[in-house]
RNA sequence: CGGGGUGUAGCGCAGAUGGUAGCGCGCCACGUUCGGGACGUGGAGGCCGUGGGUUCGAGUCCCGCCACCCCGACCA
């Protein structure tokens, strides 16, 4: 009874924290704003990594690794970029400690000639490097990704959703022309969207950011936006078309086929451990985590129910064929015959951890040739023939994956509201929240005013957004399309 | 950086008016249990966040500091 989760409707933030901590995904650390990702949480992250990594490789990208430290001077080369990141940098100024009467102190004689910035993102060091790698159109495109940690000194942090240090992948590509760079940006956006929907069971809206919300240094920022159960939006991934901004800042040019020198076109794109937070919030309930089968480190757990050890021995034996079948079918299964906990304890524990399917095998089943099957998402129980268990589990895992997505999609659809005037706009945001589709006059001023008054920001302008004549919900000026407003993480 | 809150056993908490620390869970041992977080008995475990002050005496009162959580401003 020690691992009770705060009900979601009572305190959403606490509910989220409880799940992250009690399901063993992560822990607070001794360092402010930094978290420890625990083995179970990291196993999920590793699944995410391996799927995405496969998709990047399949589209021609290679992994590489660039330094954690970036000389301060690099950082200031691109004006908008500095502006965007200056306020949240960790800076290394010294390289040595010494003992003094005050204990261990920074050795003031060991000051760096030039301060190093702990990377908040790697565009600058990477473009400085690319300059040496690119001379001709034959060197392009250059398609590189790195898995790394980055640091952004956040005022306020939340496990997985916003921590000072986080893990991510950042892709940085160089192209010989604008069209190809934009196509790359969109290709990655599709990879992110497909991953979110097919693997995480998380419906997302693809769109572009407004100037206000754009990545510092980008010409255009594309994003996938998801909607969490509390009606707040979460940016789950971004893909940026950087134009020639970084090429110009770092003087990266190539000779085209005509022998004329041109600046390179660039993209960058990333998803982070924030996806873990999205995954938690998208499907979980008051019993704990709910994981989509495709990302669950353990998809099926089998719990033996017994009184005497002779019974356990029989169950151990009776379960072997099924275990082999499941493993043979590539299903990640765990048979938990650990005697240190009772079945009831295990049921609760595996529910908390979000394992998609739980099976129970006891004396009654041995007599009847059956096995109990419980799905985590609906907590529905049924007894099936042991001989049919493999097929049943296979289809059940598929069903759960599909139904998690459908449920999330239904929620998103139900939480998307078209509004036509500002009173309604406020009312929806203060009430059910969610995505609000409203006309916007396209100006930065209006966007900022709306943000000040309602806390809602423009999450994105959806791709292939239908054109529609209307009036801006705030200024009343003419507008050609609705954009998505929401309060966001 | 503002507002609020919390620091006492691994976790969650209780300790009126100051008198030398307790409960639940967890942990260890043994026994009974085991189809939804079992029970009994016996144990182990504390610099009461930290520095000063008041006092014969401080978990408790006073002043400072620190850390963390929640809510805002900033942000993936």
JSON list of N, CA, C and O in Angstrom, two decimals, chain A residues 171-201:
[
{"chain": "A", "resi": 171, "resn": "UNK", "atom": "N", "xyz": [19.82, 16.11, -35.28]},
{"chain": "A", "resi": 171, "resn": "UNK", "atom": "CA", "xyz": [20.30, 15.88, -36.63]},
{"chain": "A", "resi": 171, "resn": "UNK", "atom": "C", "xyz": [20.73, 17.21, -37.23]},
{"chain": "A", "resi": 171, "resn": "UNK", "atom": "O", "xyz": [20.10, 18.24, -36.96]},
{"chain": "A", "resi": 172, "resn": "UNK", "atom": "N", "xyz": [21.81, 17.19, -37.98]},
{"chain": "A", "resi": 172, "resn": "UNK", "atom": "CA", "xyz": [22.31, 18.42, -38.61]},
{"chain": "A", "resi": 172, "resn": "UNK", "atom": "C", "xyz": [22.70, 18.08, -40.04]},
{"chain": "A", "resi": 172, "resn": "UNK", "atom": "O", "xyz": [23.66, 17.34, -40.24]},
{"chain": "A", "resi": 173, "resn": "UNK", "atom": "N", "xyz": [21.96, 18.61, -40.99]},
{"chain": "A", "resi": 173, "resn": "UNK", "atom": "CA", "xyz": [22.26, 18.25, -42.37]},
{"chain": "A", "resi": 173, "resn": "UNK", "atom": "C", "xyz": [22.60, 19.47, -43.21]},
{"chain": "A", "resi": 173, "resn": "UNK", "atom": "O", "xyz": [22.18, 20.58, -42.91]},
{"chain": "A", "resi": 174, "resn": "UNK", "atom": "N", "xyz": [23.39, 19.21, -44.25]},
{"chain": "A", "resi": 174, "resn": "UNK", "atom": "CA", "xyz": [23.82, 20.27, -45.15]},
{"chain": "A", "resi": 174, "resn": "UNK", "atom": "C", "xyz": [23.45, 19.88, -46.58]},
{"chain": "A", "resi": 174, "resn": "UNK", "atom": "O", "xyz": [23.61, 18.72, -46.97]},
{"chain": "A", "resi": 175, "resn": "UNK", "atom": "N", "xyz": [22.92, 20.82, -47.32]},
{"chain": "A", "resi": 175, "resn": "UNK", "atom": "CA", "xyz": [22.41, 20.54, -48.67]},
{"chain": "A", "resi": 175, "resn": "UNK", "atom": "C", "xyz": [22.85, 21.60, -49.66]},
{"chain": "A", "resi": 175, "resn": "UNK", "atom": "O", "xyz": [23.17, 22.72, -49.28]},
{"chain": "A", "resi": 176, "resn": "UNK", "atom": "N", "xyz": [22.79, 21.19, -50.94]},
{"chain": "A", "resi": 176, "resn": "UNK", "atom": "CA", "xyz": [23.25, 22.13, -51.97]},
{"chain": "A", "resi": 176, "resn": "UNK", "atom": "C", "xyz": [22.15, 23.09, -52.43]},
{"chain": "A", "resi": 176, "resn": "UNK", "atom": "O", "xyz": [22.43, 24.06, -53.11]},
{"chain": "A", "resi": 177, "resn": "UNK", "atom": "N", "xyz": [20.92, 22.80, -52.10]},
{"chain": "A", "resi": 177, "resn": "UNK", "atom": "CA", "xyz": [19.87, 23.74, -52.49]},
{"chain": "A", "resi": 177, "resn": "UNK", "atom": "C", "xyz": [18.72, 23.77, -51.49]},
{"chain": "A", "resi": 177, "resn": "UNK", "atom": "O", "xyz": [18.55, 22.86, -50.67]},
{"chain": "A", "resi": 178, "resn": "UNK", "atom": "N", "xyz": [17.96, 24.82, -51.59]},
{"chain": "A", "resi": 178, "resn": "UNK", "atom": "CA", "xyz": [16.89, 25.09, -50.66]},
{"chain": "A", "resi": 178, "resn": "UNK", "atom": "C", "xyz": [15.81, 24.00, -50.67]},
{"chain": "A", "resi": 178, "resn": "UNK", "atom": "O", "xyz": [15.38, 23.53, -49.62]},
{"chain": "A", "resi": 179, "resn": "UNK", "atom": "N", "xyz": [15.42, 23.59, -51.86]},
{"chain": "A", "resi": 179, "resn": "UNK", "atom": "CA", "xyz": [14.33, 22.61, -51.99]},
{"chain": "A", "resi": 179, "resn": "UNK", "atom": "C", "xyz": [14.69, 21.31, -51.27]},
{"chain": "A", "resi": 179, "resn": "UNK", "atom": "O", "xyz": [13.87, 20.71, -50.59]},
{"chain": "A", "resi": 180, "resn": "UNK", "atom": "N", "xyz": [15.94, 20.89, -51.48]},
{"chain": "A", "resi": 180, "resn": "UNK", "atom": "CA", "xyz": [16.35, 19.63, -50.87]},
{"chain": "A", "resi": 180, "resn": "UNK", "atom": "C", "xyz": [16.38, 19.76, -49.35]},
{"chain": "A", "resi": 180, "resn": "UNK", "atom": "O", "xyz": [15.99, 18.83, -48.64]},
{"chain": "A", "resi": 181, "resn": "UNK", "atom": "N", "xyz": [16.80, 20.91, -48.86]},
{"chain": "A", "resi": 181, "resn": "UNK", "atom": "CA", "xyz": [16.85, 21.11, -47.40]},
{"chain": "A", "resi": 181, "resn": "UNK", "atom": "C", "xyz": [15.43, 21.11, -46.81]},
{"chain": "A", "resi": 181, "resn": "UNK", "atom": "O", "xyz": [15.18, 20.50, -45.77]},
{"chain": "A", "resi": 182, "resn": "UNK", "atom": "N", "xyz": [14.52, 21.76, -47.50]},
{"chain": "A", "resi": 182, "resn": "UNK", "atom": "CA", "xyz": [13.14, 21.76, -47.01]},
{"chain": "A", "resi": 182, "resn": "UNK", "atom": "C", "xyz": [12.55, 20.35, -47.06]},
{"chain": "A", "resi": 182, "resn": "UNK", "atom": "O", "xyz": [11.88, 19.91, -46.12]},
{"chain": "A", "resi": 183, "resn": "UNK", "atom": "N", "xyz": [12.86, 19.62, -48.12]},
{"chain": "A", "resi": 183, "resn": "UNK", "atom": "CA", "xyz": [12.37, 18.25, -48.23]},
{"chain": "A", "resi": 183, "resn": "UNK", "atom": "C", "xyz": [12.91, 17.40, -47.07]},
{"chain": "A", "resi": 183, "resn": "UNK", "atom": "O", "xyz": [12.19, 16.57, -46.48]},
{"chain": "A", "resi": 184, "resn": "UNK", "atom": "N", "xyz": [14.16, 17.62, -46.72]},
{"chain": "A", "resi": 184, "resn": "UNK", "atom": "CA", "xyz": [14.77, 16.91, -45.59]},
{"chain": "A", "resi": 184, "resn": "UNK", "atom": "C", "xyz": [14.02, 17.25, -44.29]},
{"chain": "A", "resi": 184, "resn": "UNK", "atom": "O", "xyz": [13.69, 16.37, -43.50]},
{"chain": "A", "resi": 185, "resn": "UNK", "atom": "N", "xyz": [13.77, 18.52, -44.09]},
{"chain": "A", "resi": 185, "resn": "UNK", "atom": "CA", "xyz": [13.07, 18.96, -42.88]},
{"chain": "A", "resi": 185, "resn": "UNK", "atom": "C", "xyz": [11.73, 18.25, -42.75]},
{"chain": "A", "resi": 185, "resn": "UNK", "atom": "O", "xyz": [11.35, 17.77, -41.67]},
{"chain": "A", "resi": 186, "resn": "UNK", "atom": "N", "xyz": [11.03, 18.17, -43.87]},
{"chain": "A", "resi": 186, "resn": "UNK", "atom": "CA", "xyz": [9.71, 17.54, -43.86]},
{"chain": "A", "resi": 186, "resn": "UNK", "atom": "C", "xyz": [9.79, 16.02, -43.73]},
{"chain": "A", "resi": 186, "resn": "UNK", "atom": "O", "xyz": [8.94, 15.40, -43.10]},
{"chain": "A", "resi": 187, "resn": "UNK", "atom": "N", "xyz": [10.82, 15.45, -44.30]},
{"chain": "A", "resi": 187, "resn": "UNK", "atom": "CA", "xyz": [11.01, 13.99, -44.20]},
{"chain": "A", "resi": 187, "resn": "UNK", "atom": "C", "xyz": [11.17, 13.60, -42.74]},
{"chain": "A", "resi": 187, "resn": "UNK", "atom": "O", "xyz": [10.57, 12.64, -42.26]},
{"chain": "A", "resi": 188, "resn": "UNK", "atom": "N", "xyz": [11.97, 14.39, -42.02]},
{"chain": "A", "resi": 188, "resn": "UNK", "atom": "CA", "xyz": [12.19, 14.10, -40.61]},
{"chain": "A", "resi": 188, "resn": "UNK", "atom": "C", "xyz": [10.92, 14.33, -39.81]},
{"chain": "A", "resi": 188, "resn": "UNK", "atom": "O", "xyz": [10.58, 13.57, -38.91]},
{"chain": "A", "resi": 189, "resn": "UNK", "atom": "N", "xyz": [10.21, 15.39, -40.17]},
{"chain": "A", "resi": 189, "resn": "UNK", "atom": "CA", "xyz": [8.95, 15.65, -39.47]},
{"chain": "A", "resi": 189, "resn": "UNK", "atom": "C", "xyz": [8.01, 14.45, -39.59]},
{"chain": "A", "resi": 189, "resn": "UNK", "atom": "O", "xyz": [7.36, 14.05, -38.62]},
{"chain": "A", "resi": 190, "resn": "UNK", "atom": "N", "xyz": [7.98, 13.86, -40.78]},
{"chain": "A", "resi": 190, "resn": "UNK", "atom": "CA", "xyz": [7.15, 12.67, -40.98]},
{"chain": "A", "resi": 190, "resn": "UNK", "atom": "C", "xyz": [7.63, 11.50, -40.14]},
{"chain": "A", "resi": 190, "resn": "UNK", "atom": "O", "xyz": [6.83, 10.74, -39.60]},
{"chain": "A", "resi": 191, "resn": "UNK", "atom": "N", "xyz": [8.95, 11.35, -40.03]},
{"chain": "A", "resi": 191, "resn": "UNK", "atom": "CA", "xyz": [9.49, 10.28, -39.20]},
{"chain": "A", "resi": 191, "resn": "UNK", "atom": "C", "xyz": [9.03, 10.47, -37.76]},
{"chain": "A", "resi": 191, "resn": "UNK", "atom": "O", "xyz": [8.56, 9.54, -37.10]},
{"chain": "A", "resi": 192, "resn": "UNK", "atom": "N", "xyz": [9.12, 11.70, -37.28]},
{"chain": "A", "resi": 192, "resn": "UNK", "atom": "CA", "xyz": [8.70, 11.99, -35.91]},
{"chain": "A", "resi": 192, "resn": "UNK", "atom": "C", "xyz": [7.20, 11.71, -35.72]},
{"chain": "A", "resi": 192, "resn": "UNK", "atom": "O", "xyz": [6.80, 11.10, -34.74]},
{"chain": "A", "resi": 193, "resn": "UNK", "atom": "N", "xyz": [6.42, 12.18, -36.66]},
{"chain": "A", "resi": 193, "resn": "UNK", "atom": "CA", "xyz": [4.96, 12.01, -36.54]},
{"chain": "A", "resi": 193, "resn": "UNK", "atom": "C", "xyz": [4.59, 10.53, -36.58]},
{"chain": "A", "resi": 193, "resn": "UNK", "atom": "O", "xyz": [3.79, 10.06, -35.78]},
{"chain": "A", "resi": 194, "resn": "UNK", "atom": "N", "xyz": [5.20, 9.80, -37.51]},
{"chain": "A", "resi": 194, "resn": "UNK", "atom": "CA", "xyz": [4.90, 8.37, -37.61]},
{"chain": "A", "resi": 194, "resn": "UNK", "atom": "C", "xyz": [5.33, 7.65, -36.34]},
{"chain": "A", "resi": 194, "resn": "UNK", "atom": "O", "xyz": [4.61, 6.77, -35.83]},
{"chain": "A", "resi": 195, "resn": "UNK", "atom": "N", "xyz": [6.48, 8.02, -35.84]},
{"chain": "A", "resi": 195, "resn": "UNK", "atom": "CA", "xyz": [6.95, 7.38, -34.61]},
{"chain": "A", "resi": 195, "resn": "UNK", "atom": "C", "xyz": [5.97, 7.64, -33.47]},
{"chain": "A", "resi": 195, "resn": "UNK", "atom": "O", "xyz": [5.58, 6.73, -32.74]},
{"chain": "A", "resi": 196, "resn": "UNK", "atom": "N", "xyz": [5.58, 8.89, -33.31]},
{"chain": "A", "resi": 196, "resn": "UNK", "atom": "CA", "xyz": [4.68, 9.26, -32.22]},
{"chain": "A", "resi": 196, "resn": "UNK", "atom": "C", "xyz": [3.38, 8.47, -32.33]},
{"chain": "A", "resi": 196, "resn": "UNK", "atom": "O", "xyz": [2.88, 7.93, -31.34]},
{"chain": "A", "resi": 197, "resn": "UNK", "atom": "N", "xyz": [2.86, 8.39, -33.53]},
{"chain": "A", "resi": 197, "resn": "UNK", "atom": "CA", "xyz": [1.55, 7.77, -33.69]},
{"chain": "A", "resi": 197, "resn": "UNK", "atom": "C", "xyz": [1.60, 6.26, -33.67]},
{"chain": "A", "resi": 197, "resn": "UNK", "atom": "O", "xyz": [0.82, 5.61, -32.99]},
{"chain": "A", "resi": 198, "resn": "UNK", "atom": "N", "xyz": [2.53, 5.69, -34.44]},
{"chain": "A", "resi": 198, "resn": "UNK", "atom": "CA", "xyz": [2.56, 4.24, -34.56]},
{"chain": "A", "resi": 198, "resn": "UNK", "atom": "C", "xyz": [3.19, 3.55, -33.36]},
{"chain": "A", "resi": 198, "resn": "UNK", "atom": "O", "xyz": [2.78, 2.47, -32.98]},
{"chain": "A", "resi": 199, "resn": "UNK", "atom": "N", "xyz": [4.21, 4.14, -32.80]},
{"chain": "A", "resi": 199, "resn": "UNK", "atom": "CA", "xyz": [4.94, 3.47, -31.72]},
{"chain": "A", "resi": 199, "resn": "UNK", "atom": "C", "xyz": [4.49, 3.94, -30.35]},
{"chain": "A", "resi": 199, "resn": "UNK", "atom": "O", "xyz": [4.30, 3.14, -29.44]},
{"chain": "A", "resi": 200, "resn": "UNK", "atom": "N", "xyz": [4.31, 5.26, -30.20]},
{"chain": "A", "resi": 200, "resn": "UNK", "atom": "CA", "xyz": [3.91, 5.77, -28.90]},
{"chain": "A", "resi": 200, "resn": "UNK", "atom": "C", "xyz": [2.40, 5.77, -28.72]},
{"chain": "A", "resi": 200, "resn": "UNK", "atom": "O", "xyz": [1.90, 5.95, -27.61]},
{"chain": "A", "resi": 201, "resn": "UNK", "atom": "N", "xyz": [1.67, 5.59, -29.81]},
{"chain": "A", "resi": 201, "resn": "UNK", "atom": "CA", "xyz": [0.22, 5.67, -29.72]},
{"chain": "A", "resi": 201, "resn": "UNK", "atom": "C", "xyz": [-0.25, 7.07, -29.40]},
{"chain": "A", "resi": 201, "resn": "UNK", "atom": "O", "xyz": [-1.28, 7.26, -28.75]}
]
